[in-house]
One Martini backbone bead per residue (centre of mass of N, CA, C, O) as a GRO file, in nm:
protein
  114
    1MET     BB    1  -2.859   3.399   6.026
    2SER     BB    2  -2.720   3.712   5.905
    3ALA     BB    3  -2.713   4.039   5.900
    4ILE     BB    4  -2.728   4.272   5.644
    5ALA     BB    5  -2.759   4.506   5.450
    6GLY     BB    6  -3.072   4.544   5.451
    7ASN     BB    7  -3.234   4.250   5.308
    8TRP     BB    8  -2.971   4.098   5.356
    9VAL     BB    9  -2.854   3.759   5.418
   10ALA     BB   10  -2.650   3.537   5.568
   11VAL     BB   11  -2.633   3.161   5.476
   12GLY     BB   12  -2.339   3.111   5.379
   13THR     BB   13  -2.160   2.899   5.171
   14VAL     BB   14  -2.099   2.740   4.888
   15ASP     BB   15  -1.955   2.490   5.040
   16ASP     BB   16  -2.221   2.409   5.210
   17ILE     BB   17  -2.309   2.313   4.920
   18PRO     BB   18  -2.369   2.074   4.723
   19ARG     BB   19  -2.351   1.966   4.430
   20ARG     BB   20  -2.671   1.923   4.342
   21GLY     BB   21  -2.790   2.079   4.597
   22ALA     BB   22  -2.919   2.146   4.941
   23ARG     BB   23  -3.028   2.405   5.169
   24CYS     BB   24  -3.181   2.521   5.470
   25VAL     BB   25  -3.392   2.801   5.568
   26LYS     BB   26  -3.537   3.012   5.800
   27ASN     BB   27  -3.851   3.225   5.766
   28GLY     BB   28  -4.012   3.168   5.999
   29ASP     BB   29  -4.248   2.955   5.856
   30MET     BB   30  -4.042   2.949   5.630
   31THR     BB   31  -3.881   2.756   5.379
   32ILE     BB   32  -3.553   2.785   5.233
   33ALA     BB   33  -3.396   2.686   4.938
   34ILE     BB   34  -3.053   2.626   4.866
   35PHE     BB   35  -2.898   2.608   4.551
   36ARG     BB   36  -2.658   2.396   4.367
   37THR     BB   37  -2.497   2.363   4.089
   38ALA     BB   38  -2.262   2.212   3.892
   39ASP     BB   39  -2.169   2.536   3.816
   40ASP     BB   40  -2.217   2.715   4.094
   41ARG     BB   41  -2.499   2.801   4.108
   42ILE     BB   42  -2.735   3.014   4.285
   43PHE     BB   43  -3.048   2.934   4.453
   44ALA     BB   44  -3.393   3.037   4.560
   45LEU     BB   45  -3.659   2.854   4.727
   46GLU     BB   46  -3.933   2.753   4.820
   47ASP     BB   47  -3.989   2.446   5.008
   48LYS     BB   48  -4.241   2.419   4.769
   49CYS     BB   49  -4.438   2.261   4.580
   50PRO     BB   50  -4.712   2.348   4.374
   51HIS     BB   51  -4.863   2.080   4.392
   52ARG     BB   52  -4.791   1.917   4.713
   53ASN     BB   53  -4.553   2.044   4.892
   54GLY     BB   54  -4.290   1.943   4.828
   55PRO     BB   55  -3.944   1.891   4.895
   56LEU     BB   56  -3.717   2.039   4.696
   57SER     BB   57  -3.448   1.985   4.862
   58GLN     BB   58  -3.489   1.657   4.782
   59GLY     BB   59  -3.419   1.694   4.501
   60ILE     BB   60  -3.319   1.709   4.164
   61VAL     BB   61  -3.043   1.864   4.023
   62HIS     BB   62  -3.097   2.012   3.687
   63ASP     BB   63  -3.070   2.223   3.431
   64GLY     BB   64  -3.189   2.464   3.624
   65CYS     BB   65  -3.336   2.244   3.805
   66VAL     BB   66  -3.603   2.080   3.996
   67THR     BB   67  -3.707   1.764   4.118
   68CYS     BB   68  -3.962   1.640   4.263
   69PRO     BB   69  -3.991   1.366   4.488
   70LEU     BB   70  -4.302   1.297   4.455
   71HIS     BB   71  -4.405   1.386   4.117
   72ASN     BB   72  -4.185   1.509   3.907
   73TRP     BB   73  -4.166   1.796   3.914
   74VAL     BB   74  -4.045   2.076   3.724
   75ILE     BB   75  -3.831   2.340   3.852
   76SER     BB   76  -3.727   2.651   3.828
   77LEU     BB   77  -3.464   2.812   3.983
   78GLU     BB   78  -3.507   3.107   3.875
   79THR     BB   79  -3.854   3.127   3.891
   80GLY     BB   80  -4.044   2.867   4.003
   81GLN     BB   81  -4.147   2.735   3.753
   82ALA     BB   82  -4.318   2.521   3.594
   83GLN     BB   83  -4.265   2.266   3.366
   84GLY     BB   84  -4.415   2.214   3.090
   85ALA     BB   85  -4.745   2.105   3.155
   86ASP     BB   86  -4.709   2.233   3.414
   87GLU     BB   87  -4.869   2.434   3.677
   88GLY     BB   88  -4.689   2.678   3.852
   89ALA     BB   89  -4.547   2.818   4.168
   90THR     BB   90  -4.266   2.926   4.341
   91ALA     BB   91  -4.079   3.103   4.536
   92ALA     BB   92  -3.834   3.341   4.447
   93PHE     BB   93  -3.498   3.429   4.548
   94PRO     BB   94  -3.261   3.642   4.587
   95VAL     BB   95  -2.910   3.619   4.502
   96ARG     BB   96  -2.570   3.655   4.630
   97ILE     BB   97  -2.216   3.692   4.588
   98ASP     BB   98  -1.953   3.725   4.850
   99GLY     BB   99  -1.729   3.557   4.740
  100SER     BB  100  -1.852   3.278   4.930
  101GLN     BB  101  -2.095   3.431   5.018
  102ILE     BB  102  -2.436   3.399   5.089
  103LEU     BB  103  -2.700   3.608   4.976
  104LEU     BB  104  -3.032   3.682   5.102
  105ALA     BB  105  -3.348   3.768   5.001
  106LEU     BB  106  -3.663   3.790   5.184
  107THR     BB  107  -3.781   3.881   4.911
  108PRO     BB  108  -3.944   3.801   4.660
  109ALA     BB  109  -3.900   3.867   4.331
  110ALA     BB  110  -4.199   3.942   4.260
  111GLU     BB  111  -4.221   4.168   4.481
  112LYS     BB  112  -3.991   4.349   4.374
  113ALA     BB  113  -4.127   4.404   4.084
  114ALA     BB  114  -4.404   4.544   4.194
   0.00000   0.00000   0.00000
């Protein structure tokens, strides 16, 4: 990661992440998964399912969600909220694209809104 103005850090380019895949970056003790959807949207979540801390980065990306590889929980890439009957959430981080560069805010979206 390389620092950019303010709280944003450069974490790579869109092409560094395969479509419907993820790459991880470390932020201290936390791992953040950067996801790319089939239509090239980029999202960032803590790489930890709210159910049993499964590695979301190893899950299947589909329809704006990721399915945890451990117990098939479906998590919204936009909000980090579990979908369907499951309850819980993982931290979602703001991202923005500058050209092809992915910029990540290291403060979760929920903390920014507070």
